[in-house]
């Protein structure tokens, strides 16, 4: 079974025809439990997200800030396995028909087996994989497997990336480019910053791929700010916070993520 890279491409293209940015939500699998995480991701899509990223929890999440690290720790202590991540992708996509990507560091993919991971992710209906710590120079084995199985390979660029480096990264990627809005780790911030727009402009000069901005967006106003210049707005920590602050009340947490998705969806349509 082929993966859903074309579905991802069509959803991003549809958002562009509607003169808005796509809303991309993130949540680690297994948080707060595998089943509750599946329900939460489904609520995020039903509430207004166009696309979701399912995180593969990792013991050394170098890109992730304290909020997502807390969620990862809960998932890891709950015994999350790579097969549970694949199951999460499968059930969320089956329930919603939306593009579902996996965001993971490279070690778990390598340990699982590159070909096996690509095949299983595609069979589950996955649309692709975001690999924040995989250097493009070392990505050929993964990219071949992803292409064979109909999966997007999404690379991350940062404000520190020079123009020549951006061109090299974007030439190897598919689906979209993940633009980290600032130097540092994930987390909500009071301001997304000017660096994000500069990075998007420089990235667009190298590629026709959509450029989606993550790291720091937490509310509708920030989503509207980023939507003015980006093709997609990626939100993770803010969704995790809604579940963490529910303090074990799963229904309240699910209501919280659905409401946040609705607020953010309104934001990306405003392009303030």
XYZ file of N, CA and C in Angstrom, residues 5-247:
729
model
N 1.369 10.763 0.467
C 2.029 12.022 0.148
C 1.152 12.898 -0.743
N 0.417 12.290 -1.663
C -0.426 13.095 -2.553
C -1.575 13.744 -1.791
N -2.082 13.060 -0.779
C -3.113 13.661 0.059
C -2.552 14.885 0.780
N -1.350 14.760 1.305
C -0.686 15.888 1.956
C -0.546 17.047 0.984
N -0.063 16.756 -0.219
C 0.118 17.806 -1.217
C -1.205 18.486 -1.548
N -2.265 17.708 -1.678
C -3.561 18.284 -2.068
C -4.157 19.137 -0.958
N -3.977 18.734 0.307
C -4.499 19.524 1.427
C -3.765 20.866 1.526
N -2.454 20.843 1.343
C -1.696 22.090 1.356
C -2.084 22.985 0.180
N -2.288 22.375 -0.985
C -2.696 23.147 -2.161
C -4.085 23.741 -1.974
N -4.991 22.983 -1.352
C -6.340 23.476 -1.119
C -6.335 24.685 -0.193
N -5.505 24.639 0.841
C -5.402 25.786 1.746
C -4.931 27.016 0.982
N -3.989 26.812 0.088
C -3.487 27.947 -0.702
C -4.585 28.524 -1.581
N -5.405 27.664 -2.191
C -6.495 28.173 -3.038
C -7.524 28.939 -2.215
N -7.612 28.630 -0.923
C -8.522 29.347 -0.026
C -7.874 30.593 0.568
N -6.671 30.919 0.076
C -5.929 32.108 0.516
C -5.699 32.101 2.029
N -5.264 30.955 2.518
C -4.967 30.840 3.943
C -3.815 29.864 4.141
N -3.295 29.873 5.338
C -2.286 28.886 5.700
C -2.973 27.623 6.217
N -2.307 26.496 6.035
C -2.791 25.248 6.617
C -2.444 25.225 8.105
N -3.282 24.567 8.884
C -3.022 24.406 10.320
C -2.543 22.983 10.575
N -1.341 22.877 11.139
C -0.716 21.580 11.408
C -0.568 21.418 12.920
N -1.183 20.397 13.478
C -1.088 20.139 14.906
C -0.133 18.992 15.206
N 0.466 19.025 16.371
C 1.427 17.994 16.784
C 1.087 17.469 18.168
N 1.244 16.167 18.335
C 1.109 15.537 19.642
C 1.942 14.258 19.635
N 2.691 13.989 20.704
C 3.421 12.724 20.750
C 2.479 11.547 20.960
N 2.740 10.462 20.289
C 1.952 9.245 20.497
C 2.134 8.754 21.929
N 1.083 8.109 22.450
C 1.187 7.551 23.786
C 0.956 8.532 24.899
N 0.599 9.766 24.548
C 0.356 10.803 25.552
C -1.082 11.282 25.469
N -1.811 11.280 26.584
C -1.410 10.760 27.909
C -1.374 9.227 27.977
N -2.115 8.560 27.090
C -2.017 7.121 26.851
C -2.145 6.936 25.352
N -1.911 5.739 24.866
C -2.042 5.511 23.418
C -3.464 5.809 22.966
N -4.445 5.246 23.640
C -5.838 5.439 23.219
C -6.272 6.892 23.350
N -5.899 7.547 24.454
C -6.274 8.949 24.643
C -5.575 9.842 23.628
N -4.354 9.489 23.268
C -3.637 10.260 22.258
C -4.312 10.171 20.899
N -4.785 8.990 20.552
C -5.523 8.819 19.298
C -6.776 9.684 19.303
N -7.470 9.676 20.419
C -8.693 10.495 20.523
C -8.351 11.980 20.440
N -7.256 12.387 21.079
C -6.878 13.800 21.072
C -6.513 14.269 19.667
N -5.743 13.489 18.943
C -5.365 13.853 17.573
C -6.589 13.924 16.672
N -7.523 13.020 16.886
C -8.766 13.040 16.119
C -9.565 14.300 16.423
N -9.623 14.677 17.695
C -10.318 15.910 18.085
C -9.644 17.138 17.475
N -8.317 17.132 17.415
C -7.596 18.248 16.808
C -7.976 18.423 15.345
N -8.088 17.317 14.628
C -8.481 17.386 13.219
C -9.940 17.778 13.075
N -10.788 17.199 13.898
C -12.217 17.551 13.846
C -12.434 19.014 14.240
N -11.562 19.531 15.102
C -11.706 20.899 15.583
C -11.211 21.958 14.614
N -10.372 21.566 13.655
C -9.910 22.569 12.696
C -8.530 22.365 12.112
N -7.733 21.437 12.650
C -6.431 21.168 12.038
C -6.628 20.529 10.659
N -5.755 20.879 9.739
C -5.777 20.273 8.401
C -4.912 19.021 8.340
N -3.864 19.022 9.132
C -2.826 17.989 9.110
C -2.379 17.778 10.551
N -1.987 16.555 10.905
C -1.368 16.358 12.217
C -0.053 15.607 12.081
N 0.829 15.897 13.029
C 2.094 15.188 13.166
C 2.020 14.347 14.436
N 2.340 13.079 14.318
C 2.388 12.171 15.468
C 3.853 12.013 15.868
N 4.190 12.461 17.055
C 5.561 12.359 17.511
C 5.896 10.964 18.002
N 7.114 10.517 17.710
C 7.620 9.260 18.251
C 8.466 9.633 19.470
N 7.954 9.377 20.669
C 8.659 9.816 21.878
C 10.087 9.283 21.946
N 10.983 10.152 22.403
C 12.406 9.823 22.418
C 12.991 10.251 23.753
N 13.956 9.479 24.228
C 14.545 9.761 25.541
C 15.478 10.963 25.517
N 15.906 11.392 24.332
C 16.803 12.542 24.223
C 16.304 13.467 23.114
N 15.159 14.124 23.346
C 14.541 14.941 22.299
C 15.191 16.314 22.188
N 16.256 16.409 21.387
C 17.090 17.609 21.371
C 16.351 18.846 20.856
N 15.329 18.680 20.028
C 14.609 19.836 19.488
C 13.464 20.272 20.395
N 13.058 19.398 21.308
C 11.836 19.637 22.067
C 12.103 20.328 23.394
N 11.229 21.278 23.704
C 11.314 21.997 24.967
C 10.692 21.226 26.105
N 10.604 21.841 27.296
C 10.162 21.121 28.505
C 8.743 20.585 28.435
N 7.838 21.272 27.739
C 6.449 20.799 27.681
C 6.370 19.473 26.935
N 6.951 19.425 25.750
C 6.907 18.181 24.967
C 7.785 17.114 25.618
N 8.880 17.511 26.247
C 9.695 16.526 26.970
C 8.877 15.863 28.072
N 8.049 16.632 28.753
C 7.184 16.067 29.803
C 6.226 15.048 29.210
N 5.619 15.397 28.069
C 4.689 14.474 27.413
C 5.410 13.219 26.939
N 6.604 13.391 26.372
C 7.393 12.243 25.935
C 7.704 11.319 27.116
N 8.052 11.914 28.248
C 8.395 11.121 29.428
C 7.191 10.312 29.902
N 6.017 10.932 29.878
C 4.790 10.219 30.258
C 4.554 9.044 29.316
N 4.735 9.292 28.020
C 4.525 8.227 27.031
C 5.544 7.103 27.201
N 6.799 7.462 27.437
C 7.841 6.446 27.593
C 7.622 5.624 28.858
N 7.231 6.281 29.938
C 6.947 5.543 31.172
C 5.705 4.666 31.021
N 4.843 5.034 30.085
C 3.668 4.217 29.795
C 3.965 3.035 28.890
N 5.228 2.930 28.436
C 5.636 1.777 27.640
C 5.409 1.922 26.148
N 5.358 3.145 25.651
C 5.118 3.370 24.227
C 6.153 2.644 23.370
N 5.679 2.045 22.284
C 6.553 1.343 21.346
C 6.330 1.923 19.957
N 7.281 1.677 19.069
C 7.148 2.186 17.701
C 5.880 1.654 17.050
N 5.518 0.421 17.347
C 4.287 -0.137 16.786
C 3.052 0.635 17.261
N 3.111 1.197 18.468
C 2.006 2.019 18.960
C 1.912 3.334 18.184
N 3.068 3.852 17.772
C 3.096 5.076 16.969
C 2.443 4.805 15.609
N 2.806 3.675 15.012
C 2.214 3.292 13.724
C 0.707 3.100 13.879
N 0.299 2.461 14.965
C -1.135 2.271 15.221
C -1.848 3.616 15.361
N -1.197 4.562 16.033
C -1.790 5.892 16.201
C -2.016 6.546 14.842
N -1.011 6.477 13.986
C -1.154 7.028 12.626
C -2.326 6.369 11.915
N -2.384 5.047 12.002
C -3.429 4.298 11.294
C -4.827 4.707 11.753
N -5.022 4.721 13.063
C -6.374 4.968 13.578
C -6.806 6.423 13.398
N -5.869 7.357 13.502
C -6.226 8.763 13.301
C -6.572 9.019 11.833
N -5.784 8.471 10.937
C -6.085 8.654 9.519
C -7.401 7.973 9.143
N -7.626 6.771 9.655
C -8.860 6.048 9.344
C -10.084 6.802 9.851
N -9.948 7.465 11.005
C -11.084 8.162 11.610
C -11.389 9.488 10.928
N -10.378 10.093 10.300
C -10.548 11.459 9.793
C -10.324 11.618 8.298
N -9.546 10.726 7.700
C -9.185 10.877 6.288
C -8.171 11.971 6.040
N -7.583 12.522 7.093
C -6.643 13.633 6.983
C -5.202 13.128 6.828
N -4.311 13.992 6.332
C -2.893 13.609 6.268
C -2.300 13.521 7.671
N -1.623 12.420 7.942
C -0.991 12.199 9.238
C 0.477 11.869 9.000
N 1.362 12.666 9.564
C 2.795 12.427 9.438
C 3.356 11.923 10.754
N 4.515 11.316 10.679
C 5.250 10.944 11.882
C 6.432 11.885 12.019
N 6.621 12.436 13.205
C 7.807 13.236 13.476
C 8.695 12.452 14.425
N 9.916 12.172 13.985
C 10.770 11.310 14.786
C 12.244 11.634 14.591
N 13.006 11.389 15.615
C 14.452 11.412 15.476
C 14.885 10.143 14.748
N 16.108 10.162 14.239
C 16.534 9.109 13.336
C 16.783 7.771 14.027
N 17.317 7.774 15.235
C 17.694 6.509 15.875
C 16.563 5.482 15.927
N 15.341 5.859 16.333
C 14.273 4.851 16.362
C 13.954 4.262 14.988
N 14.051 5.067 13.945
C 13.802 4.560 12.587
C 14.881 3.567 12.204
N 16.124 3.920 12.482
C 17.248 3.052 12.159
C 17.151 1.733 12.920
N 16.759 1.817 14.191
C 16.642 0.609 15.011
C 15.497 -0.288 14.538
N 14.403 0.326 14.113
C 13.225 -0.420 13.642
C 13.492 -1.071 12.292
N 14.352 -0.416 11.505
C 14.642 -0.859 10.143
C 14.035 0.139 9.161
N 14.871 0.745 8.337
C 14.420 1.833 7.467
C 13.307 1.373 6.535
N 13.529 0.287 5.847
C 12.528 -0.214 4.889
C 11.249 -0.626 5.616
N 11.408 -1.289 6.732
C 10.247 -1.734 7.511
C 9.443 -0.536 8.017
N 10.149 0.489 8.501
C 9.445 1.656 9.029
C 8.660 2.351 7.922
N 9.292 2.551 6.773
C 8.613 3.208 5.648
C 7.410 2.396 5.194
N 7.587 1.079 5.089
C 6.490 0.214 4.634
C 5.335 0.227 5.625
N 5.648 0.142 6.924
C 4.590 0.110 7.938
C 3.873 1.453 8.047
N 4.627 2.545 7.943
C 4.013 3.875 8.001
C 3.082 4.085 6.809
N 3.519 3.652 5.645
C 2.681 3.778 4.447
C 1.439 2.903 4.556
N 1.613 1.684 5.034
C 0.481 0.760 5.167
C -0.554 1.305 6.135
N -0.096 2.077 7.114
C -0.998 2.669 8.093
C -1.724 3.900 7.553
N -1.380 4.312 6.337
C -2.005 5.500 5.765
C -1.234 6.773 6.027
N -0.014 6.648 6.532
C 0.801 7.827 6.813
C 1.124 8.610 5.549
N 1.316 9.916 5.734
C 1.612 10.788 4.598
C 3.096 11.094 4.470
N 3.861 10.837 5.515
C 5.279 11.136 5.437
C 5.929 11.178 6.790
N 7.164 11.658 6.794
C 7.965 11.650 8.008
C 8.764 12.951 8.100
N 8.788 13.532 9.295
C 9.623 14.693 9.584
C 10.792 14.193 10.417
N 12.004 14.481 9.956
C 13.204 13.923 10.573
C 14.155 15.063 10.943
N 13.972 15.680 12.110
C 14.711 16.895 12.434
C 16.213 16.735 12.617
N 16.673 15.519 12.910
C 18.107 15.361 13.163
C 18.811 14.531 12.094
N 18.148 14.278 10.964
C 18.779 13.502 9.895
C 19.434 14.463 8.907
N 20.772 14.477 8.842
C 21.430 15.358 7.870
C 21.072 14.940 6.444
N 20.853 15.915 5.590
C 20.461 15.599 4.223
C 21.515 14.741 3.532
N 22.795 14.934 3.902
C 23.872 14.151 3.283
C 23.786 12.669 3.628
N 23.095 12.332 4.710
C 22.997 10.941 5.150
C 21.595 10.378 4.958
N 20.797 11.034 4.132
C 19.371 10.699 4.053
C 18.970 9.852 2.856
N 19.914 9.490 2.008
C 19.538 8.839 0.758
C 18.790 7.523 0.976
N 19.223 6.729 1.915
C 18.564 5.435 2.153
C 17.109 5.659 2.561
N 16.901 6.615 3.478
C 15.524 6.900 3.872
C 14.721 7.464 2.714
N 15.273 8.417 1.985
C 14.515 9.071 0.917
C 14.098 8.080 -0.166
N 14.951 7.131 -0.459
C 14.588 6.104 -1.450
C 13.434 5.250 -0.940
N 13.497 4.854 0.321
C 12.424 4.038 0.888
C 11.125 4.834 0.944
N 11.223 6.099 1.330
C 10.032 6.943 1.413
C 9.397 7.122 0.041
N 10.203 7.392 -0.954
C 9.668 7.582 -2.305
C 9.006 6.302 -2.811
N 9.643 5.184 -2.548
C 9.089 3.899 -2.985
C 7.718 3.645 -2.365
N 7.523 4.112 -1.136
C 6.279 3.831 -0.415
C 5.301 5.009 -0.397
N 5.572 6.038 -1.183
C 4.624 7.141 -1.285
C 4.551 8.018 -0.056
N 5.715 8.274 0.551
C 5.789 9.097 1.757
C 6.591 10.364 1.495
N 6.188 11.452 2.108
C 6.957 12.690 2.053
C 8.128 12.609 3.022
N 9.228 13.256 2.648
C 10.369 13.433 3.544
C 10.499 14.914 3.833
N 10.184 15.302 5.053
C 10.175 16.710 5.441
C 11.416 17.006 6.273
N 12.201 17.957 5.789
C 13.400 18.372 6.524
C 13.128 19.684 7.250
N 13.925 19.918 8.289
C 13.798 21.126 9.099
C 14.918 22.096 8.740
N 14.546 23.371 8.538
C 15.533 24.430 8.332
C 15.426 25.418 9.479
N 16.519 26.137 9.722
C 16.571 27.057 10.860
C 17.114 28.407 10.419
N 16.887 29.451 11.227
C 17.401 30.774 10.870
C 18.908 30.798 10.634
N 19.627 29.876 11.247
C 21.083 29.830 11.076
C 21.506 29.217 9.745
N 20.560 28.609 9.028
C 20.888 27.949 7.757
C 21.248 28.993 6.700
N 22.409 28.854 6.104
C 22.810 29.759 5.030
C 22.042 29.411 3.753
N 22.019 30.350 2.808
C 21.207 30.163 1.608
C 21.597 28.915 0.825
N 22.888 28.653 0.702
C 23.330 27.472 -0.039
C 22.876 26.200 0.664
N 22.907 26.239 1.979
C 22.451 25.081 2.764
C 20.946 24.886 2.597
N 20.198 25.983 2.625
C 18.748 25.899 2.411
C 18.454 25.231 1.076
N 19.164 25.633 0.043
C 18.931 25.074 -1.293
C 19.199 23.574 -1.321
N 20.236 23.147 -0.619
C 20.576 21.724 -0.587
C 19.499 20.923 0.141
N 19.003 21.479 1.240
C 17.981 20.790 2.029
C 16.665 20.719 1.273
N 16.240 21.843 0.718
C 14.939 21.863 0.045
C 14.931 21.035 -1.226
N 16.088 20.903 -1.862
C 16.161 20.075 -3.070
C 15.927 18.608 -2.748
N 16.241 18.203 -1.533
C 16.104 16.795 -1.138
C 14.740 16.490 -0.527
N 14.024 17.522 -0.068
C 12.777 17.300 0.644
C 11.571 17.182 -0.263
N 10.498 16.659 0.303
C 9.203 16.576 -0.388
C 8.103 16.898 0.618
N 6.913 17.181 0.124
C 5.786 17.485 1.000
C 5.755 18.955 1.374
N 6.587 19.330 2.332
C 6.760 20.733 2.690
C 8.086 20.886 3.407
N 8.461 22.116 3.663
C 9.663 22.409 4.441
C 9.222 22.885 5.820
N 9.806 22.322 6.859
C 9.515 22.722 8.236
C 10.518 23.822 8.600
N 10.031 25.041 8.751
C 10.892 26.157 9.120
C 10.799 26.402 10.616
N 11.887 26.157 11.330
C 11.943 26.449 12.764
C 12.054 27.956 12.922
N 11.074 28.573 13.563
C 10.944 30.025 13.537
C 12.063 30.758 14.257
N 12.776 30.074 15.128
C 13.845 30.726 15.877
C 14.821 29.677 16.359
N 15.957 30.118 16.793
C 16.937 29.201 17.337
C 16.488 28.766 18.723
N 16.587 27.478 19.006
C 16.181 26.985 20.318
C 15.288 25.776 20.187
N 14.567 25.481 21.269
C 13.727 24.295 21.313
C 12.262 24.694 21.219
N 11.403 23.687 21.063
C 9.974 23.941 20.964
C 9.427 24.523 22.261
N 8.293 25.208 22.136
C 7.650 25.795 23.304
C 6.873 27.029 22.901
N 5.884 27.378 23.706
C 5.094 28.570 23.406
C 5.884 29.814 23.786
N 5.695 30.878 23.021
C 6.418 32.123 23.267
C 5.488 33.306 23.062
N 5.874 34.441 23.651
C 5.047 35.631 23.521
C 5.097 36.198 22.111
N 6.206 35.995 21.429
C 6.348 36.516 20.075
C 7.061 35.497 19.219
N 6.616 35.340 17.990
C 7.256 34.381 17.084
C 8.527 34.973 16.504
N 8.571 36.283 16.296
C 9.804 36.937 15.894
C 9.953 37.133 14.395
N 10.784 38.120 14.065
C 11.014 38.471 12.668
C 11.841 37.423 11.940
N 12.645 36.678 12.692
C 13.495 35.672 12.057
C 12.674 34.698 11.223
N 11.448 34.412 11.676
C 10.612 33.437 10.978
C 10.293 33.904 9.565
N 9.876 35.157 9.412
C 9.528 35.650 8.077
C 10.748 35.688 7.171
N 11.882 36.095 7.704
C 13.105 36.119 6.906
C 13.469 34.715 6.441
N 13.333 33.743 7.344
C 13.655 32.362 6.992
C 12.709 31.842 5.905
N 11.417 32.144 6.037
C 10.457 31.713 5.020
C 10.802 32.327 3.675
N 11.116 33.608 3.657
C 11.458 34.277 2.393
C 12.694 33.649 1.763
N 13.695 33.404 2.569
C 14.928 32.817 2.026
C 14.695 31.378 1.561
N 13.863 30.640 2.295
C 13.572 29.257 1.896
C 12.785 29.232 0.595
N 11.799 30.101 0.471
C 10.984 30.145 -0.746
C 11.816 30.476 -1.983
N 12.905 31.185 -1.792
C 13.771 31.521 -2.927
C 14.472 30.296 -3.487
N 14.430 29.172 -2.737
C 15.135 27.962 -3.168
C 14.211 26.840 -3.623
N 12.881 26.992 -3.432
C 11.987 25.850 -3.659
C 10.564 26.294 -3.942
N 9.817 25.408 -4.569
C 8.374 25.633 -4.746
C 7.573 24.871 -3.697
N 8.243 24.133 -2.817
C 7.546 23.421 -1.753
C 6.898 24.415 -0.793
N 5.739 24.069 -0.217
C 5.166 24.912 0.834
C 6.134 25.003 2.012
N 6.117 26.148 2.681
C 6.963 26.345 3.857
C 6.059 26.543 5.067
N 6.175 25.637 6.024
C 5.345 25.676 7.231
C 6.219 26.044 8.425
N 5.717 26.924 9.277
C 6.502 27.461 10.386
C 6.051 26.863 11.711
N 7.016 26.393 12.480
C 6.750 25.863 13.804
C 7.692 26.454 14.832
N 7.508 26.100 16.083
C 8.257 26.545 17.252
C 7.783 27.918 17.721
N 6.857 27.929 18.659
C 6.489 29.165 19.317
C 5.054 29.609 19.186
N 4.308 29.089 18.220
C 2.925 29.536 18.027
C 2.030 28.887 19.076
N 1.241 29.719 19.772
C 0.428 29.160 20.855
C -1.016 29.649 20.873
N -1.332 30.692 20.090
C -2.705 31.195 20.124
C -3.116 31.709 18.750
N -4.377 32.125 18.651
C -4.935 32.536 17.366
C -4.222 33.756 16.796
N -3.848 34.697 17.652
C -3.185 35.907 17.168
C -1.829 35.580 16.559
N -1.063 34.717 17.221
C 0.225 34.315 16.664
C 0.040 33.504 15.390
N -0.989 32.656 15.357
C -1.268 31.885 14.147
C -1.571 32.817 12.978
N -2.345 33.863 13.236
C -2.664 34.832 12.191
C -1.411 35.569 11.729
N -0.538 35.894 12.686
C 0.718 36.589 12.360
C 1.567 35.739 11.410
N 1.749 34.473 11.749
C 2.576 33.582 10.934
C 1.897 33.282 9.601
N 0.570 33.177 9.602
C -0.174 32.857 8.378
C -0.036 33.937 7.316
N 0.379 35.145 7.711
C 0.571 36.205 6.726
C 1.685 35.873 5.747
N 2.685 35.104 6.216
C 3.853 34.885 5.358
C 4.203 33.410 5.151
N 3.528 32.495 5.830
C 3.854 31.070 5.716
C 2.709 30.292 5.072
N 3.042 29.144 4.505
C 2.029 28.274 3.899
C 1.331 27.405 4.933
N 1.959 27.236 6.077
C 1.372 26.429 7.142
C 1.860 26.898 8.493
N 1.027 26.705 9.503
C 1.356 27.068 10.877
C 1.338 25.786 11.704
N 2.464 25.479 12.349
C 2.607 24.243 13.109
C 2.531 24.552 14.600
N 1.667 23.840 15.307
C 1.470 24.069 16.745
C 1.567 22.733 17.478
N 2.443 22.680 18.477
C 2.597 21.456 19.247
C 2.450 21.654 20.739
N 3.351 22.454 21.324
C 3.380 22.608 22.777
C 2.057 23.100 23.348
N 1.376 23.984 22.623
C 0.108 24.515 23.126
C -0.940 23.418 23.262
N -0.946 22.460 22.325
C -1.876 21.330 22.430
C -1.496 20.429 23.599
N -0.200 20.180 23.750
C 0.259 19.356 24.866
C -0.143 19.992 26.198
N -0.005 21.317 26.293
C -0.361 22.023 27.532
C -1.825 21.829 27.892
N -2.691 21.831 26.882
C -4.125 21.652 27.172
C -4.374 20.304 27.836
N -3.644 19.288 27.418
C -3.806 17.967 28.019
C -3.139 17.901 29.389
N -1.984 18.541 29.525
C -1.293 18.529 30.815
C -2.094 19.267 31.879
N -2.656 20.411 31.534
C -3.393 21.208 32.521
C -4.743 20.594 32.876
N -5.206 19.628 32.063
C -6.447 18.928 32.408
C -6.241 18.009 33.607
N -4.959 17.750 33.929
C -4.596 17.025 35.152
C -5.307 15.676 35.263
